[in-house]
Amino acid sequence: MDSNKIADVIDRVKSAKSPVEIIWSSHPKWPQPASIEPVGTELHTFRISVLDSSFNPPTLAHKTLALSSYPGESQGDIYQAHLLLLSVRNADKILKQRDATFIQRVEMMVHLAEDVAQNLPTQPPTTVAVAVIDEPSFVGKSTKLHAYLRPRLPDDVQVKLTFVLGTDTITRFFAPRFYSSQEIMLQSIQHFFLQPSQGGEGSEIVCARRASTLTPQEEQEFLQTDEVKQWVSAGAVKLIDIGEEEARMSSTSVREGIRHSLGCADPNEPPSWDSTCSPRVAKYIKDQFLYGFE
């Protein structure tokens, strides 16, 4: 993909000329399925999986999360579309010298999205897209995405956004330090989760357990806090398990693995990091000399 076009899109988002920009999609009709007939009145809820991350770089854990099934109770509870989302303004992460630029991250996200698209079920058909947004909070992202998606689907279809997170991220969602006050946090979270009939947006969180974050006891204590337990009981916060290997993967470990392999005394020792990324992403990292490659 043309880097200059990506740069132009990022500039438009940063300058508030556009709240959300789709940079790549598996089908031009996204979020609607790549079928002859558009979404019709028989489908009253259109559920979109939103994988929001720094993608610095994307790992196989990201791919697993993007392909994870919706943990619904009925067979019809599925994702109709998937979105890989990058915010150019993060609430608690500052771009470091050796980090990938936003343009490079988007290019890696496109490689990841292509891998995801190849593994999505064809029946029922689903689509995947890559987008950028200038919004640090999940609550703000939900609002901007709803505003973007609403005119792109029939009026009688309810957009349901499901943010797919890791346990390291969900703790930040409920952390008061990311809001101007405790009261604002509670109001924002309520607006995020409440159904549209109750004045909210009806968004959800699906949280994947990560090996390096919460212990089982810490997880239970977190889920039983006043701010969290009501939404778990309401089914708005769900937890899932992914593979043991994927649960241990992180972008940080990839970056550290690259630096370790570059400083390794034995040049014949195979690098451990590239098995945690897809072949396309690993090749891109090497071709672009990212994270310490000279």
mmCIF file of C-alpha atoms in Angstrom:
data_model
loop_
_atom_site.group_PDB
_atom_site.id
_atom_site.type_symbol
_atom_site.label_atom_id
_atom_site.label_comp_id
_atom_site.label_asym_id
_atom_site.label_seq_id
_atom_site.Cartn_x
_atom_site.Cartn_y
_atom_site.Cartn_z
ATOM 1 C CA MET A 1 0.000 0.000 0.000
ATOM 2 C CA ASP A 2 1.208 3.518 -0.837
ATOM 3 C CA SER A 3 2.898 5.002 2.235
ATOM 4 C CA ASN A 4 2.061 8.533 1.084
ATOM 5 C CA LYS A 5 -1.645 7.701 0.992
ATOM 6 C CA ILE A 6 -1.448 6.257 4.501
ATOM 7 C CA ALA A 7 0.332 9.408 5.681
ATOM 8 C CA ASP A 8 -2.413 11.568 4.144
ATOM 9 C CA VAL A 9 -5.101 9.530 5.906
ATOM 10 C CA ILE A 10 -3.316 9.800 9.260
ATOM 11 C CA ASP A 11 -2.946 13.565 8.784
ATOM 12 C CA ARG A 12 -6.684 13.909 8.073
ATOM 13 C CA VAL A 13 -7.527 12.029 11.241
ATOM 14 C CA LYS A 14 -5.026 13.977 13.351
ATOM 15 C CA SER A 15 -6.358 17.303 12.053
ATOM 16 C CA ALA A 16 -9.936 16.283 12.942
ATOM 17 C CA LYS A 17 -11.010 16.476 9.300
ATOM 18 C CA SER A 18 -12.230 12.904 9.631
ATOM 19 C CA PRO A 19 -12.941 11.103 12.943
ATOM 20 C CA VAL A 20 -12.376 7.618 11.488
ATOM 21 C CA GLU A 21 -10.710 6.502 8.261
ATOM 22 C CA ILE A 22 -10.822 3.045 6.710
ATOM 23 C CA ILE A 23 -7.426 2.429 5.130
ATOM 24 C CA TRP A 24 -7.927 -1.120 3.860
ATOM 25 C CA SER A 25 -10.835 -3.553 3.653
ATOM 26 C CA SER A 26 -11.285 -7.059 2.316
ATOM 27 C CA HIS A 27 -14.335 -5.845 0.401
ATOM 28 C CA PRO A 28 -15.393 -2.320 -0.653
ATOM 29 C CA LYS A 29 -18.806 -2.810 0.965
ATOM 30 C CA TRP A 30 -17.336 -3.186 4.461
ATOM 31 C CA PRO A 31 -18.826 -3.522 7.042
ATOM 32 C CA GLN A 32 -21.476 -5.293 4.997
ATOM 33 C CA PRO A 33 -20.659 -8.831 3.834
ATOM 34 C CA ALA A 34 -19.188 -9.506 0.432
ATOM 35 C CA SER A 35 -22.430 -10.955 -0.903
ATOM 36 C CA ILE A 36 -24.856 -9.890 -3.601
ATOM 37 C CA GLU A 37 -27.585 -8.906 -1.176
ATOM 38 C CA PRO A 38 -26.843 -6.201 1.428
ATOM 39 C CA VAL A 39 -27.678 -6.611 5.078
ATOM 40 C CA GLY A 40 -31.448 -6.805 5.237
ATOM 41 C CA THR A 41 -34.172 -6.364 7.780
ATOM 42 C CA GLU A 42 -33.958 -9.999 8.900
ATOM 43 C CA LEU A 43 -30.777 -9.141 10.832
ATOM 44 C CA HIS A 44 -31.595 -6.711 13.615
ATOM 45 C CA THR A 45 -28.175 -6.742 15.308
ATOM 46 C CA PHE A 46 -24.949 -6.278 13.365
ATOM 47 C CA ARG A 47 -22.050 -7.261 15.600
ATOM 48 C CA ILE A 48 -18.554 -6.008 14.778
ATOM 49 C CA SER A 49 -15.397 -7.301 16.441
ATOM 50 C CA VAL A 50 -13.048 -4.380 17.170
ATOM 51 C CA LEU A 51 -9.417 -5.244 17.884
ATOM 52 C CA ASP A 52 -7.875 -2.011 19.123
ATOM 53 C CA SER A 53 -4.137 -2.186 19.785
ATOM 54 C CA SER A 54 -0.805 -0.432 19.308
ATOM 55 C CA PHE A 55 0.255 -3.155 16.815
ATOM 56 C CA ASN A 56 3.917 -2.485 17.629
ATOM 57 C CA PRO A 57 4.248 -5.031 16.034
ATOM 58 C CA PRO A 58 1.227 -7.288 15.368
ATOM 59 C CA THR A 59 1.764 -10.812 16.713
ATOM 60 C CA LEU A 60 0.045 -14.148 16.280
ATOM 61 C CA ALA A 61 -1.810 -13.312 19.493
ATOM 62 C CA HIS A 62 -3.392 -10.381 17.643
ATOM 63 C CA LYS A 63 -4.364 -12.741 14.835
ATOM 64 C CA THR A 64 -5.879 -15.201 17.309
ATOM 65 C CA LEU A 65 -7.904 -12.426 18.951
ATOM 66 C CA ALA A 66 -9.073 -11.119 15.578
ATOM 67 C CA LEU A 67 -10.252 -14.603 14.596
ATOM 68 C CA SER A 68 -11.779 -15.507 17.963
ATOM 69 C CA SER A 69 -15.453 -16.437 17.903
ATOM 70 C CA TYR A 70 -18.036 -14.422 19.756
ATOM 71 C CA PRO A 71 -18.737 -16.169 23.098
ATOM 72 C CA GLY A 72 -22.492 -16.020 22.690
ATOM 73 C CA GLU A 73 -25.063 -18.411 24.063
ATOM 74 C CA SER A 74 -26.885 -19.095 20.790
ATOM 75 C CA GLN A 75 -25.638 -20.310 17.424
ATOM 76 C CA GLY A 76 -26.649 -17.041 15.782
ATOM 77 C CA ASP A 77 -24.366 -14.967 18.018
ATOM 78 C CA ILE A 78 -21.501 -14.283 15.621
ATOM 79 C CA TYR A 79 -19.446 -11.389 14.320
ATOM 80 C CA GLN A 80 -20.708 -10.047 11.015
ATOM 81 C CA ALA A 81 -17.566 -7.936 10.468
ATOM 82 C CA HIS A 82 -14.103 -7.410 11.931
ATOM 83 C CA LEU A 83 -12.091 -4.232 12.442
ATOM 84 C CA LEU A 84 -8.408 -3.727 13.271
ATOM 85 C CA LEU A 85 -8.168 -0.268 14.819
ATOM 86 C CA LEU A 86 -5.128 1.922 15.490
ATOM 87 C CA SER A 87 -5.369 5.124 17.489
ATOM 88 C CA VAL A 88 -2.829 7.807 16.620
ATOM 89 C CA ARG A 89 -3.268 9.143 20.167
ATOM 90 C CA ASN A 90 -2.777 6.619 22.963
ATOM 91 C CA ALA A 91 -3.880 7.220 26.530
ATOM 92 C CA ASP A 92 -0.716 5.876 28.166
ATOM 93 C CA LYS A 93 1.890 5.110 25.503
ATOM 94 C CA ILE A 94 4.292 7.614 23.949
ATOM 95 C CA LEU A 95 6.059 6.883 20.664
ATOM 96 C CA LYS A 96 9.660 5.886 21.400
ATOM 97 C CA GLN A 97 12.715 6.271 19.198
ATOM 98 C CA ARG A 98 12.892 2.650 18.031
ATOM 99 C CA ASP A 99 9.148 2.126 17.758
ATOM 100 C CA ALA A 100 7.534 1.570 14.389
ATOM 101 C CA THR A 101 5.966 4.720 12.974
ATOM 102 C CA PHE A 102 2.202 4.898 12.563
ATOM 103 C CA ILE A 103 2.639 4.372 8.823
ATOM 104 C CA GLN A 104 4.693 1.226 9.427
ATOM 105 C CA ARG A 105 2.160 -0.063 11.948
ATOM 106 C CA VAL A 106 -0.672 0.428 9.474
ATOM 107 C CA GLU A 107 1.282 -1.441 6.813
ATOM 108 C CA MET A 108 1.836 -4.322 9.259
ATOM 109 C CA MET A 109 -1.863 -4.206 10.190
ATOM 110 C CA VAL A 110 -2.757 -4.644 6.523
ATOM 111 C CA HIS A 111 -0.539 -7.741 6.386
ATOM 112 C CA LEU A 112 -2.296 -9.026 9.511
ATOM 113 C CA ALA A 113 -5.726 -8.225 8.042
ATOM 114 C CA GLU A 114 -4.874 -10.141 4.880
ATOM 115 C CA ASP A 115 -3.988 -13.162 7.030
ATOM 116 C CA VAL A 116 -7.226 -12.760 8.987
ATOM 117 C CA ALA A 117 -9.317 -12.437 5.816
ATOM 118 C CA GLN A 118 -7.890 -15.699 4.483
ATOM 119 C CA ASN A 119 -8.981 -17.511 7.648
ATOM 120 C CA LEU A 120 -12.471 -16.065 8.110
ATOM 121 C CA PRO A 121 -15.419 -18.380 7.453
ATOM 122 C CA THR A 122 -17.070 -17.992 4.062
ATOM 123 C CA GLN A 123 -20.482 -18.995 5.403
ATOM 124 C CA PRO A 124 -21.844 -16.767 6.666
ATOM 125 C CA PRO A 125 -19.604 -14.317 4.806
ATOM 126 C CA THR A 126 -17.733 -11.762 6.908
ATOM 127 C CA THR A 127 -15.351 -8.938 6.104
ATOM 128 C CA VAL A 128 -12.355 -7.302 7.781
ATOM 129 C CA ALA A 129 -11.001 -3.758 7.638
ATOM 130 C CA VAL A 130 -8.108 -1.654 8.939
ATOM 131 C CA ALA A 131 -8.882 1.801 10.313
ATOM 132 C CA VAL A 132 -7.223 4.682 12.143
ATOM 133 C CA ILE A 133 -8.794 6.972 14.716
ATOM 134 C CA ASP A 134 -7.611 9.926 16.808
ATOM 135 C CA GLU A 135 -9.115 8.978 20.147
ATOM 136 C CA PRO A 136 -7.296 7.606 23.211
ATOM 137 C CA SER A 137 -10.225 6.174 25.204
ATOM 138 C CA PHE A 138 -12.352 3.128 24.464
ATOM 139 C CA VAL A 139 -15.470 5.094 25.361
ATOM 140 C CA GLY A 140 -14.565 7.779 22.825
ATOM 141 C CA LYS A 141 -13.683 5.184 20.197
ATOM 142 C CA SER A 142 -17.070 3.536 20.642
ATOM 143 C CA THR A 143 -18.873 6.854 20.125
ATOM 144 C CA LYS A 144 -16.878 7.800 17.018
ATOM 145 C CA LEU A 145 -17.211 4.338 15.482
ATOM 146 C CA HIS A 146 -20.974 4.315 16.045
ATOM 147 C CA ALA A 147 -21.250 7.709 14.334
ATOM 148 C CA TYR A 148 -19.166 6.425 11.409
ATOM 149 C CA LEU A 149 -20.992 3.117 11.010
ATOM 150 C CA ARG A 150 -24.584 4.242 11.545
ATOM 151 C CA PRO A 151 -25.141 5.683 8.021
ATOM 152 C CA ARG A 152 -23.435 2.656 6.457
ATOM 153 C CA LEU A 153 -26.059 0.167 7.646
ATOM 154 C CA PRO A 154 -29.872 0.065 7.375
ATOM 155 C CA ASP A 155 -31.761 2.194 9.886
ATOM 156 C CA ASP A 156 -33.460 -0.799 11.505
ATOM 157 C CA VAL A 157 -30.173 -2.605 12.176
ATOM 158 C CA GLN A 158 -28.514 -2.051 15.559
ATOM 159 C CA VAL A 159 -24.728 -1.769 15.451
ATOM 160 C CA LYS A 160 -23.147 -3.764 18.270
ATOM 161 C CA LEU A 161 -19.439 -3.108 18.849
ATOM 162 C CA THR A 162 -17.493 -5.782 20.709
ATOM 163 C CA PHE A 163 -14.032 -4.630 21.763
ATOM 164 C CA VAL A 164 -11.669 -7.601 21.994
ATOM 165 C CA LEU A 165 -9.011 -6.939 24.650
ATOM 166 C CA GLY A 166 -6.417 -8.667 26.784
ATOM 167 C CA THR A 167 -6.539 -8.685 30.581
ATOM 168 C CA ASP A 168 -3.703 -6.152 30.584
ATOM 169 C CA THR A 169 -5.968 -3.694 28.767
ATOM 170 C CA ILE A 170 -9.301 -4.227 30.507
ATOM 171 C CA THR A 171 -7.776 -3.178 33.832
ATOM 172 C CA ARG A 172 -6.972 0.185 32.233
ATOM 173 C CA PHE A 173 -10.536 0.513 30.940
ATOM 174 C CA PHE A 174 -11.789 0.475 34.537
ATOM 175 C CA ALA A 175 -8.892 2.530 35.988
ATOM 176 C CA PRO A 176 -9.903 5.985 37.319
ATOM 177 C CA ARG A 177 -6.549 7.517 36.298
ATOM 178 C CA PHE A 178 -7.641 7.415 32.645
ATOM 179 C CA TYR A 179 -10.675 9.596 33.371
ATOM 180 C CA SER A 180 -10.941 13.139 34.709
ATOM 181 C CA SER A 181 -12.759 11.917 37.826
ATOM 182 C CA GLN A 182 -14.344 8.828 39.372
ATOM 183 C CA GLU A 183 -17.785 10.227 38.587
ATOM 184 C CA ILE A 184 -16.918 10.813 34.932
ATOM 185 C CA MET A 185 -15.502 7.286 34.713
ATOM 186 C CA LEU A 186 -18.719 5.719 36.002
ATOM 187 C CA GLN A 187 -20.853 7.869 33.687
ATOM 188 C CA SER A 188 -18.657 7.065 30.676
ATOM 189 C CA ILE A 189 -18.620 3.328 31.368
ATOM 190 C CA GLN A 190 -22.387 3.325 31.835
ATOM 191 C CA HIS A 191 -22.898 5.095 28.497
ATOM 192 C CA PHE A 192 -20.536 2.591 26.845
ATOM 193 C CA PHE A 193 -22.364 -0.511 28.115
ATOM 194 C CA LEU A 194 -26.033 0.489 28.433
ATOM 195 C CA GLN A 195 -28.343 -0.520 25.587
ATOM 196 C CA PRO A 196 -29.559 2.186 23.158
ATOM 197 C CA SER A 197 -33.059 1.840 24.627
ATOM 198 C CA GLN A 198 -31.512 2.957 27.933
ATOM 199 C CA GLY A 199 -29.615 5.879 26.430
ATOM 200 C CA GLY A 200 -26.306 4.067 25.914
ATOM 201 C CA GLU A 201 -24.361 2.607 23.003
ATOM 202 C CA GLY A 202 -24.675 -1.090 23.828
ATOM 203 C CA SER A 203 -20.984 -1.816 23.322
ATOM 204 C CA GLU A 204 -19.347 -4.884 24.856
ATOM 205 C CA ILE A 205 -15.952 -6.169 25.930
ATOM 206 C CA VAL A 206 -14.586 -9.639 25.275
ATOM 207 C CA CYS A 207 -11.423 -10.106 27.307
ATOM 208 C CA ALA A 208 -8.799 -12.767 26.569
ATOM 209 C CA ARG A 209 -6.765 -14.036 29.487
ATOM 210 C CA ARG A 210 -3.051 -13.226 29.234
ATOM 211 C CA ALA A 211 -0.404 -15.387 30.900
ATOM 212 C CA SER A 212 1.683 -12.472 32.145
ATOM 213 C CA THR A 213 -0.987 -10.294 33.751
ATOM 214 C CA LEU A 214 -3.567 -11.378 36.334
ATOM 215 C CA THR A 215 -3.365 -14.541 38.431
ATOM 216 C CA PRO A 216 -6.659 -16.459 38.796
ATOM 217 C CA GLN A 217 -7.138 -14.928 42.246
ATOM 218 C CA GLU A 218 -6.378 -11.410 40.991
ATOM 219 C CA GLU A 219 -8.786 -11.956 38.107
ATOM 220 C CA GLN A 220 -11.621 -12.921 40.444
ATOM 221 C CA GLU A 221 -10.899 -9.971 42.717
ATOM 222 C CA PHE A 222 -10.959 -7.626 39.725
ATOM 223 C CA LEU A 223 -14.224 -9.071 38.383
ATOM 224 C CA GLN A 224 -15.853 -8.648 41.794
ATOM 225 C CA THR A 225 -15.080 -4.940 42.116
ATOM 226 C CA ASP A 226 -18.133 -2.681 42.152
ATOM 227 C CA GLU A 227 -17.232 -1.048 38.832
ATOM 228 C CA VAL A 228 -16.888 -4.364 36.988
ATOM 229 C CA LYS A 229 -19.200 -7.009 38.442
ATOM 230 C CA GLN A 230 -22.483 -5.426 37.322
ATOM 231 C CA TRP A 231 -21.343 -5.510 33.698
ATOM 232 C CA VAL A 232 -20.103 -9.094 33.996
ATOM 233 C CA SER A 233 -23.516 -10.055 35.403
ATOM 234 C CA ALA A 234 -25.220 -8.197 32.533
ATOM 235 C CA GLY A 235 -23.149 -10.128 29.974
ATOM 236 C CA ALA A 236 -21.481 -6.960 28.700
ATOM 237 C CA VAL A 237 -18.037 -8.177 29.828
ATOM 238 C CA LYS A 238 -17.065 -11.720 28.848
ATOM 239 C CA LEU A 239 -13.806 -13.605 29.317
ATOM 240 C CA ILE A 240 -12.305 -16.110 26.893
ATOM 241 C CA ASP A 241 -9.236 -18.332 26.778
ATOM 242 C CA ILE A 242 -6.861 -18.464 23.832
ATOM 243 C CA GLY A 243 -4.010 -20.891 23.189
ATOM 244 C CA GLU A 244 -1.297 -21.136 25.840
ATOM 245 C CA GLU A 245 1.410 -20.003 23.414
ATOM 246 C CA GLU A 246 -0.633 -17.059 22.146
ATOM 247 C CA ALA A 247 -1.504 -16.051 25.720
ATOM 248 C CA ARG A 248 2.228 -15.612 26.402
ATOM 249 C CA MET A 249 2.919 -13.559 23.269
ATOM 250 C CA SER A 250 3.262 -9.795 23.342
ATOM 251 C CA SER A 251 4.586 -7.027 21.125
ATOM 252 C CA THR A 252 7.073 -6.162 23.865
ATOM 253 C CA SER A 253 8.523 -9.688 23.825
ATOM 254 C CA VAL A 254 8.915 -9.480 20.041
ATOM 255 C CA ARG A 255 10.841 -6.207 20.273
ATOM 256 C CA GLU A 256 13.022 -7.578 23.073
ATOM 257 C CA GLY A 257 13.540 -10.816 21.144
ATOM 258 C CA ILE A 258 14.776 -8.899 18.114
ATOM 259 C CA ARG A 259 17.314 -6.982 20.190
ATOM 260 C CA HIS A 260 18.460 -10.204 21.861
ATOM 261 C CA SER A 261 18.919 -11.974 18.522
ATOM 262 C CA LEU A 262 20.943 -9.052 17.172
ATOM 263 C CA GLY A 263 23.269 -9.213 20.169
ATOM 264 C CA CYS A 264 23.529 -13.006 20.135
ATOM 265 C CA ALA A 265 27.092 -14.329 19.955
ATOM 266 C CA ASP A 266 26.072 -17.225 17.697
ATOM 267 C CA PRO A 267 24.842 -15.898 14.329
ATOM 268 C CA ASN A 268 23.583 -19.390 13.470
ATOM 269 C CA GLU A 269 21.190 -19.439 16.417
ATOM 270 C CA PRO A 270 17.667 -19.176 14.942
ATOM 271 C CA PRO A 271 15.774 -16.112 16.178
ATOM 272 C CA SER A 272 12.945 -16.929 18.551
ATOM 273 C CA TRP A 273 10.879 -13.817 17.883
ATOM 274 C CA ASP A 274 9.836 -14.448 14.287
ATOM 275 C CA SER A 275 7.759 -17.497 15.233
ATOM 276 C CA THR A 276 5.464 -15.172 17.198
ATOM 277 C CA CYS A 277 4.617 -13.103 14.097
ATOM 278 C CA SER A 278 3.052 -14.135 10.820
ATOM 279 C CA PRO A 279 5.561 -14.680 7.981
ATOM 280 C CA ARG A 280 4.339 -11.497 6.258
ATOM 281 C CA VAL A 281 4.816 -9.357 9.357
ATOM 282 C CA ALA A 282 8.201 -10.934 10.192
ATOM 283 C CA LYS A 283 9.432 -10.254 6.653
ATOM 284 C CA TYR A 284 8.203 -6.664 6.866
ATOM 285 C CA ILE A 285 10.070 -6.114 10.145
ATOM 286 C CA LYS A 286 13.301 -7.355 8.574
ATOM 287 C CA ASP A 287 12.809 -5.446 5.313
ATOM 288 C CA GLN A 288 12.078 -2.204 7.180
ATOM 289 C CA PHE A 289 14.922 -2.694 9.711
ATOM 290 C CA LEU A 290 12.542 -2.251 12.637
ATOM 291 C CA TYR A 291 13.215 -2.490 16.385
ATOM 292 C CA GLY A 292 16.995 -2.414 16.251
ATOM 293 C CA PHE A 293 17.786 -3.986 12.884
ATOM 294 C CA GLU A 294 20.662 -2.055 11.318
#
